[in-house]
Short mmCIF file of N, CA, C and O in Angstrom, two decimals:
data_model
loop_
_atom_site.label_atom_id
_atom_site.label_comp_id
_atom_site.label_asym_id
_atom_site.label_seq_id
_atom_site.Cartn_x
_atom_site.Cartn_y
_atom_site.Cartn_z
N MET A 1 -0.57 -13.46 5.75
CA MET A 1 -0.42 -12.04 5.58
C MET A 1 -0.27 -11.75 4.08
O MET A 1 0.34 -12.50 3.35
N SER A 2 -0.81 -10.61 3.67
CA SER A 2 -0.70 -10.20 2.27
C SER A 2 -0.02 -8.83 2.20
O SER A 2 0.12 -8.14 3.21
N LEU A 3 0.35 -8.45 0.99
CA LEU A 3 0.99 -7.15 0.80
C LEU A 3 0.09 -6.00 1.24
O LEU A 3 0.58 -4.99 1.75
N THR A 4 -1.22 -6.15 1.07
CA THR A 4 -2.14 -5.08 1.45
C THR A 4 -2.32 -4.97 2.96
O THR A 4 -2.93 -4.02 3.44
N ASP A 5 -1.77 -5.92 3.72
CA ASP A 5 -1.74 -5.78 5.17
C ASP A 5 -0.63 -4.83 5.59
O ASP A 5 -0.63 -4.32 6.71
N ILE A 6 0.33 -4.60 4.69
CA ILE A 6 1.48 -3.75 4.98
C ILE A 6 1.45 -2.46 4.17
O ILE A 6 1.82 -1.40 4.65
N LEU A 7 1.02 -2.58 2.92
CA LEU A 7 0.99 -1.44 2.00
C LEU A 7 -0.44 -1.08 1.64
O LEU A 7 -1.30 -1.95 1.54
N SER A 8 -0.68 0.18 1.41
CA SER A 8 -1.99 0.66 1.03
C SER A 8 -2.34 0.17 -0.38
O SER A 8 -1.53 0.33 -1.31
N PRO A 9 -3.53 -0.39 -0.58
CA PRO A 9 -3.94 -0.81 -1.92
C PRO A 9 -3.89 0.35 -2.93
O PRO A 9 -3.50 0.15 -4.09
N SER A 10 -4.22 1.54 -2.50
CA SER A 10 -4.18 2.68 -3.42
C SER A 10 -2.75 3.05 -3.78
O SER A 10 -2.47 3.45 -4.92
N ASP A 11 -1.81 2.91 -2.85
CA ASP A 11 -0.41 3.18 -3.15
C ASP A 11 0.15 2.11 -4.10
O ASP A 11 0.92 2.43 -5.01
N ILE A 12 -0.23 0.87 -3.88
CA ILE A 12 0.20 -0.21 -4.79
C ILE A 12 -0.33 0.07 -6.20
O ILE A 12 0.41 -0.02 -7.17
N ALA A 13 -1.60 0.42 -6.30
CA ALA A 13 -2.21 0.70 -7.60
C ALA A 13 -1.49 1.87 -8.29
O ALA A 13 -1.22 1.81 -9.50
N ALA A 14 -1.16 2.91 -7.54
CA ALA A 14 -0.46 4.06 -8.11
C ALA A 14 0.93 3.66 -8.61
O ALA A 14 1.36 4.09 -9.69
N ALA A 15 1.63 2.85 -7.85
CA ALA A 15 2.97 2.40 -8.24
C ALA A 15 2.90 1.55 -9.50
O ALA A 15 3.74 1.69 -10.39
N LEU A 16 1.90 0.69 -9.60
CA LEU A 16 1.74 -0.15 -10.79
C LEU A 16 1.37 0.69 -12.01
O LEU A 16 1.86 0.44 -13.11
N ARG A 17 0.52 1.69 -11.82
CA ARG A 17 0.15 2.58 -12.94
C ARG A 17 1.37 3.32 -13.47
O ARG A 17 1.51 3.55 -14.67
N ASP A 18 2.27 3.70 -12.56
CA ASP A 18 3.44 4.48 -12.93
C ASP A 18 4.39 3.70 -13.86
O ASP A 18 5.14 4.32 -14.61
N CYS A 19 4.35 2.38 -13.79
CA CYS A 19 5.31 1.59 -14.58
C CYS A 19 4.62 0.62 -15.53
O CYS A 19 5.15 -0.46 -15.80
N GLN A 20 3.48 1.00 -16.05
CA GLN A 20 2.75 0.13 -16.97
C GLN A 20 3.48 -0.10 -18.29
O GLN A 20 3.42 -1.18 -18.86
N ALA A 21 4.15 0.91 -18.79
CA ALA A 21 4.84 0.78 -20.07
C ALA A 21 6.11 -0.06 -19.92
O ALA A 21 6.82 0.07 -18.91
N PRO A 22 6.41 -0.90 -20.89
CA PRO A 22 7.66 -1.67 -20.84
C PRO A 22 8.87 -0.73 -20.69
O PRO A 22 8.90 0.36 -21.25
N ASP A 23 9.82 -1.17 -19.90
CA ASP A 23 11.06 -0.43 -19.63
C ASP A 23 10.84 0.88 -18.89
O ASP A 23 11.69 1.78 -18.94
N SER A 24 9.72 1.01 -18.19
CA SER A 24 9.46 2.21 -17.39
C SER A 24 9.61 1.95 -15.89
O SER A 24 9.48 2.86 -15.08
N PHE A 25 9.92 0.71 -15.50
CA PHE A 25 10.03 0.34 -14.09
C PHE A 25 11.33 0.85 -13.50
O PHE A 25 12.42 0.61 -14.01
N SER A 26 11.20 1.58 -12.40
CA SER A 26 12.34 2.03 -11.61
C SER A 26 12.12 1.50 -10.19
O SER A 26 11.16 1.89 -9.54
N PRO A 27 13.00 0.62 -9.71
CA PRO A 27 12.80 0.09 -8.35
C PRO A 27 12.67 1.19 -7.31
O PRO A 27 11.79 1.14 -6.46
N LYS A 28 13.55 2.18 -7.39
CA LYS A 28 13.52 3.27 -6.41
C LYS A 28 12.17 3.98 -6.43
O LYS A 28 11.55 4.19 -5.38
N LYS A 29 11.70 4.34 -7.61
CA LYS A 29 10.42 5.04 -7.74
C LYS A 29 9.27 4.14 -7.29
O LYS A 29 8.35 4.60 -6.61
N PHE A 30 9.31 2.86 -7.66
CA PHE A 30 8.26 1.93 -7.25
C PHE A 30 8.20 1.82 -5.73
O PHE A 30 7.13 1.85 -5.14
N PHE A 31 9.37 1.71 -5.10
CA PHE A 31 9.42 1.60 -3.64
C PHE A 31 8.88 2.87 -2.99
O PHE A 31 8.20 2.81 -1.98
N GLN A 32 9.16 4.03 -3.60
CA GLN A 32 8.66 5.30 -3.05
C GLN A 32 7.14 5.41 -3.20
O GLN A 32 6.44 5.70 -2.23
N ILE A 33 6.64 5.20 -4.41
CA ILE A 33 5.21 5.36 -4.66
C ILE A 33 4.38 4.33 -3.89
O ILE A 33 3.33 4.66 -3.34
N SER A 34 4.86 3.11 -3.81
CA SER A 34 4.10 2.06 -3.12
C SER A 34 4.14 2.21 -1.61
O SER A 34 3.36 1.58 -0.90
N GLY A 35 5.06 3.03 -1.11
CA GLY A 35 5.19 3.21 0.33
C GLY A 35 6.22 2.29 0.96
O GLY A 35 6.48 2.37 2.16
N MET A 36 6.84 1.42 0.17
CA MET A 36 7.83 0.50 0.71
C MET A 36 9.03 1.22 1.29
O MET A 36 9.61 0.76 2.27
N SER A 37 9.40 2.36 0.72
CA SER A 37 10.58 3.08 1.19
C SER A 37 10.39 3.67 2.59
O SER A 37 11.36 4.05 3.24
N LYS A 38 9.15 3.71 3.06
CA LYS A 38 8.86 4.25 4.39
C LYS A 38 8.68 3.16 5.44
O LYS A 38 8.43 3.45 6.61
N LYS A 39 8.81 1.91 5.03
CA LYS A 39 8.57 0.80 5.95
C LYS A 39 9.81 0.46 6.76
O LYS A 39 10.95 0.69 6.33
N SER A 40 9.60 -0.11 7.90
CA SER A 40 10.69 -0.54 8.77
C SER A 40 11.38 -1.76 8.17
O SER A 40 10.84 -2.43 7.28
N SER A 41 12.55 -2.06 8.67
CA SER A 41 13.28 -3.25 8.22
C SER A 41 12.46 -4.51 8.42
O SER A 41 12.44 -5.39 7.56
N SER A 42 11.76 -4.61 9.53
CA SER A 42 10.96 -5.82 9.78
C SER A 42 9.78 -5.91 8.81
O SER A 42 9.44 -7.00 8.35
N GLN A 43 9.18 -4.77 8.48
CA GLN A 43 8.10 -4.78 7.50
C GLN A 43 8.62 -5.14 6.11
O GLN A 43 7.98 -5.89 5.38
N LEU A 44 9.80 -4.63 5.76
CA LEU A 44 10.40 -4.97 4.47
C LEU A 44 10.74 -6.45 4.39
O LEU A 44 10.58 -7.08 3.35
N LYS A 45 11.18 -7.02 5.49
CA LYS A 45 11.48 -8.46 5.50
C LYS A 45 10.20 -9.28 5.32
O LYS A 45 10.21 -10.31 4.65
N GLU A 46 9.10 -8.81 5.86
CA GLU A 46 7.82 -9.50 5.66
C GLU A 46 7.38 -9.37 4.21
O GLU A 46 6.89 -10.33 3.61
N ILE A 47 7.55 -8.19 3.63
CA ILE A 47 7.24 -8.00 2.20
C ILE A 47 8.12 -8.93 1.38
O ILE A 47 7.63 -9.60 0.46
N PHE A 48 9.40 -8.99 1.72
CA PHE A 48 10.32 -9.89 1.01
C PHE A 48 9.82 -11.33 1.08
O PHE A 48 9.81 -12.05 0.08
N ARG A 49 9.40 -11.75 2.25
CA ARG A 49 8.92 -13.13 2.43
C ARG A 49 7.73 -13.40 1.51
O ARG A 49 7.63 -14.46 0.89
N ILE A 50 6.85 -12.42 1.38
CA ILE A 50 5.69 -12.57 0.50
C ILE A 50 6.13 -12.62 -0.97
O ILE A 50 5.60 -13.41 -1.75
N LEU A 51 7.11 -11.81 -1.33
CA LEU A 51 7.59 -11.76 -2.71
C LEU A 51 8.44 -12.97 -3.10
O LEU A 51 8.55 -13.29 -4.28
N ASP A 52 9.03 -13.63 -2.12
CA ASP A 52 9.86 -14.81 -2.36
C ASP A 52 8.94 -15.99 -2.64
O ASP A 52 8.60 -16.77 -1.77
N ASN A 53 8.55 -16.12 -3.89
CA ASN A 53 7.52 -17.07 -4.31
C ASN A 53 7.82 -18.51 -3.91
O ASN A 53 6.94 -19.23 -3.48
N ASP A 54 9.07 -18.94 -4.02
CA ASP A 54 9.41 -20.33 -3.68
C ASP A 54 9.90 -20.50 -2.25
O ASP A 54 10.31 -21.59 -1.85
N GLN A 55 9.88 -19.40 -1.50
CA GLN A 55 10.29 -19.41 -0.09
C GLN A 55 11.69 -19.96 0.13
O GLN A 55 11.98 -20.61 1.14
N SER A 56 12.60 -19.64 -0.80
CA SER A 56 13.98 -20.12 -0.72
C SER A 56 14.85 -19.22 0.16
O SER A 56 15.98 -19.57 0.46
N GLY A 57 14.31 -18.05 0.51
CA GLY A 57 15.11 -17.08 1.25
C GLY A 57 15.81 -16.10 0.32
O GLY A 57 16.53 -15.22 0.77
N PHE A 58 15.60 -16.28 -0.98
CA PHE A 58 16.20 -15.41 -1.99
C PHE A 58 15.17 -15.15 -3.08
O PHE A 58 14.29 -15.97 -3.32
N ILE A 59 15.33 -14.02 -3.75
CA ILE A 59 14.55 -13.75 -4.96
C ILE A 59 15.53 -13.84 -6.11
O ILE A 59 16.45 -13.02 -6.22
N GLU A 60 15.36 -14.88 -6.92
CA GLU A 60 16.22 -15.11 -8.06
C GLU A 60 15.68 -14.37 -9.29
O GLU A 60 14.54 -13.91 -9.29
N GLU A 61 16.49 -14.31 -10.34
CA GLU A 61 16.12 -13.58 -11.54
C GLU A 61 14.79 -14.05 -12.12
O GLU A 61 13.97 -13.23 -12.53
N ASP A 62 14.56 -15.36 -12.14
CA ASP A 62 13.30 -15.85 -12.72
C ASP A 62 12.09 -15.45 -11.88
O ASP A 62 11.00 -15.28 -12.42
N GLU A 63 12.25 -15.26 -10.59
CA GLU A 63 11.16 -14.75 -9.74
C GLU A 63 11.01 -13.24 -9.90
O GLU A 63 9.90 -12.71 -9.88
N LEU A 64 12.14 -12.57 -10.06
CA LEU A 64 12.14 -11.11 -10.10
C LEU A 64 11.38 -10.56 -11.30
O LEU A 64 10.72 -9.53 -11.21
N LYS A 65 11.41 -11.27 -12.41
CA LYS A 65 10.70 -10.77 -13.58
C LYS A 65 9.19 -10.72 -13.35
O LYS A 65 8.49 -9.96 -14.00
N TYR A 66 8.69 -11.47 -12.39
CA TYR A 66 7.26 -11.47 -12.05
C TYR A 66 6.96 -10.60 -10.83
O TYR A 66 5.89 -10.68 -10.24
N PHE A 67 7.93 -9.75 -10.45
CA PHE A 67 7.82 -8.90 -9.28
C PHE A 67 6.50 -8.13 -9.22
O PHE A 67 5.80 -8.15 -8.21
N LEU A 68 6.14 -7.45 -10.31
CA LEU A 68 4.91 -6.63 -10.32
C LEU A 68 3.67 -7.49 -10.16
O LEU A 68 2.69 -7.06 -9.54
N GLN A 69 3.70 -8.71 -10.68
CA GLN A 69 2.54 -9.59 -10.58
C GLN A 69 2.30 -10.08 -9.15
O GLN A 69 1.22 -10.53 -8.83
N ARG A 70 3.30 -9.97 -8.30
CA ARG A 70 3.11 -10.33 -6.89
C ARG A 70 2.26 -9.26 -6.19
O ARG A 70 1.65 -9.52 -5.17
N PHE A 71 2.23 -8.06 -6.77
CA PHE A 71 1.42 -6.98 -6.22
C PHE A 71 0.00 -7.00 -6.79
O PHE A 71 -0.95 -6.64 -6.12
N GLU A 72 -0.11 -7.42 -8.04
CA GLU A 72 -1.41 -7.54 -8.71
C GLU A 72 -1.26 -8.56 -9.82
O GLU A 72 -0.41 -8.40 -10.71
N CYS A 73 -2.09 -9.59 -9.81
CA CYS A 73 -1.90 -10.71 -10.74
C CYS A 73 -1.99 -10.28 -12.20
O CYS A 73 -1.38 -10.91 -13.06
N GLY A 74 -2.67 -9.21 -12.54
CA GLY A 74 -2.78 -8.77 -13.92
C GLY A 74 -1.67 -7.83 -14.36
O GLY A 74 -1.66 -7.40 -15.52
N ALA A 75 -0.73 -7.55 -13.48
CA ALA A 75 0.35 -6.61 -13.82
C ALA A 75 1.28 -7.24 -14.85
O ALA A 75 1.33 -8.46 -15.02
N ARG A 76 2.03 -6.40 -15.52
CA ARG A 76 2.93 -6.88 -16.56
C ARG A 76 4.17 -7.55 -15.95
O ARG A 76 4.50 -7.37 -14.78
N VAL A 77 4.86 -8.30 -16.79
CA VAL A 77 6.13 -8.92 -16.43
C VAL A 77 7.23 -7.89 -16.70
O VAL A 77 7.16 -7.15 -17.68
N LEU A 78 8.23 -7.83 -15.85
CA LEU A 78 9.36 -6.94 -16.09
C LEU A 78 10.12 -7.39 -17.34
O LEU A 78 10.24 -8.59 -17.60
N THR A 79 10.62 -6.43 -18.10
CA THR A 79 11.43 -6.77 -19.26
C THR A 79 12.76 -7.36 -18.79
O THR A 79 13.15 -7.21 -17.62
N THR A 80 13.48 -7.97 -19.70
CA THR A 80 14.79 -8.52 -19.36
C THR A 80 15.72 -7.43 -18.85
O THR A 80 16.42 -7.62 -17.85
N SER A 81 15.69 -6.29 -19.49
CA SER A 81 16.53 -5.16 -19.08
C SER A 81 16.17 -4.69 -17.67
O SER A 81 17.05 -4.44 -16.84
N GLU A 82 14.88 -4.52 -17.41
CA GLU A 82 14.43 -4.09 -16.08
C GLU A 82 14.82 -5.11 -15.01
O GLU A 82 15.28 -4.74 -13.92
N THR A 83 14.65 -6.38 -15.33
CA THR A 83 14.97 -7.44 -14.38
C THR A 83 16.46 -7.42 -14.04
O THR A 83 16.84 -7.48 -12.87
N LYS A 84 17.30 -7.32 -15.05
CA LYS A 84 18.75 -7.32 -14.83
C LYS A 84 19.20 -6.08 -14.05
O LYS A 84 20.05 -6.16 -13.17
N THR A 85 18.62 -4.93 -14.36
CA THR A 85 18.95 -3.69 -13.65
C THR A 85 18.53 -3.78 -12.18
O THR A 85 19.29 -3.41 -11.28
N PHE A 86 17.32 -4.29 -11.94
CA PHE A 86 16.81 -4.45 -10.58
C PHE A 86 17.70 -5.42 -9.81
O PHE A 86 18.12 -5.14 -8.68
N LEU A 87 18.02 -6.53 -10.42
CA LEU A 87 18.86 -7.53 -9.76
C LEU A 87 20.24 -6.96 -9.43
O LEU A 87 20.72 -7.11 -8.31
N ALA A 88 20.83 -6.27 -10.38
CA ALA A 88 22.16 -5.70 -10.16
C ALA A 88 22.15 -4.68 -9.01
O ALA A 88 23.10 -4.61 -8.22
N ALA A 89 21.08 -3.92 -8.89
CA ALA A 89 20.99 -2.90 -7.84
C ALA A 89 20.81 -3.51 -6.45
O ALA A 89 21.25 -2.94 -5.46
N ALA A 90 20.15 -4.65 -6.37
CA ALA A 90 19.83 -5.22 -5.06
C ALA A 90 20.69 -6.41 -4.68
O ALA A 90 20.68 -6.84 -3.53
N ASP A 91 21.46 -6.93 -5.60
CA ASP A 91 22.33 -8.08 -5.34
C ASP A 91 23.67 -7.57 -4.83
O ASP A 91 24.62 -7.41 -5.59
N HIS A 92 23.74 -7.32 -3.55
CA HIS A 92 24.94 -6.68 -2.99
C HIS A 92 26.16 -7.58 -2.93
O HIS A 92 27.28 -7.10 -2.83
N ASP A 93 25.99 -8.90 -3.01
CA ASP A 93 27.16 -9.78 -2.94
C ASP A 93 27.49 -10.46 -4.27
O ASP A 93 28.40 -11.27 -4.35
N GLY A 94 26.74 -10.12 -5.33
CA GLY A 94 27.05 -10.61 -6.66
C GLY A 94 26.76 -12.08 -6.91
O GLY A 94 27.30 -12.67 -7.85
N ASP A 95 25.89 -12.68 -6.09
CA ASP A 95 25.61 -14.11 -6.27
C ASP A 95 24.45 -14.40 -7.22
O ASP A 95 24.05 -15.54 -7.41
N GLY A 96 23.88 -13.35 -7.83
CA GLY A 96 22.81 -13.54 -8.81
C GLY A 96 21.43 -13.67 -8.20
O GLY A 96 20.49 -14.07 -8.89
N LYS A 97 21.30 -13.33 -6.94
CA LYS A 97 20.00 -13.38 -6.28
C LYS A 97 19.96 -12.34 -5.17
O LYS A 97 20.99 -11.85 -4.73
N ILE A 98 18.74 -12.00 -4.77
CA ILE A 98 18.55 -10.98 -3.74
C ILE A 98 18.17 -11.67 -2.44
O ILE A 98 17.18 -12.41 -2.39
N GLY A 99 18.95 -11.43 -1.40
CA GLY A 99 18.61 -11.91 -0.08
C GLY A 99 17.72 -10.88 0.60
O GLY A 99 17.54 -9.76 0.11
N ALA A 100 17.14 -11.22 1.74
CA ALA A 100 16.23 -10.33 2.44
C ALA A 100 16.87 -8.97 2.74
O ALA A 100 16.19 -7.95 2.73
N GLU A 101 18.18 -8.94 2.97
CA GLU A 101 18.84 -7.67 3.26
C GLU A 101 18.94 -6.80 2.01
O GLU A 101 18.98 -5.58 2.10
N GLY A 102 18.95 -7.38 0.83
CA GLY A 102 19.06 -6.64 -0.42
C GLY A 102 17.87 -5.73 -0.68
O GLY A 102 18.01 -4.65 -1.24
N ILE A 103 16.71 -6.15 -0.26
CA ILE A 103 15.52 -5.34 -0.48
C ILE A 103 15.60 -4.05 0.33
O ILE A 103 15.02 -3.04 -0.06
N ASN A 104 16.34 -4.06 1.42
CA ASN A 104 16.51 -2.85 2.23
C ASN A 104 17.29 -1.77 1.50
O ASN A 104 17.18 -0.60 1.84
N LEU A 105 18.08 -2.14 0.50
CA LEU A 105 18.88 -1.15 -0.22
C LEU A 105 18.01 -0.05 -0.82
O LEU A 105 18.42 1.09 -0.86
N PHE A 106 16.84 -0.40 -1.26
CA PHE A 106 15.99 0.57 -1.92
C PHE A 106 15.37 1.56 -0.94
O PHE A 106 14.91 2.61 -1.34
N LYS A 107 15.37 1.23 0.30
CA LYS A 107 14.84 2.15 1.30
C LYS A 107 15.74 3.39 1.39
O LYS A 107 15.27 4.48 1.72
N TYR A 108 17.00 3.24 1.06
CA TYR A 108 17.96 4.32 1.24
C TYR A 108 18.45 4.94 -0.06
O TYR A 108 19.22 5.86 -0.04
N ARG A 109 18.04 4.45 -1.18
CA ARG A 109 18.51 4.98 -2.49
C ARG A 109 17.69 6.15 -2.91
O ARG A 109 16.57 6.30 -2.70
#
């Protein structure tokens, strides 16, 4: 399964265009534009599984900086500031990584 099986390619493209400039990435806005905020918990868990590059069950900071590239290989890398802000917003237990339940936080923000 790929992200385009769950999300519209045009919505993904629009979300990526919106955050092309460094330090312009907003997780909430990206989730809204890409359509992720409208997905069910089970669909978000599948998206999480796809984004979890090493299949550890968590998205760690080093994986998170490549978040946009999981949607399109030519997309930019998140800045250190964007990565830390994203991680802080989704890391609900403070362990320095995002579990599958953390990605659901953006559905409601």
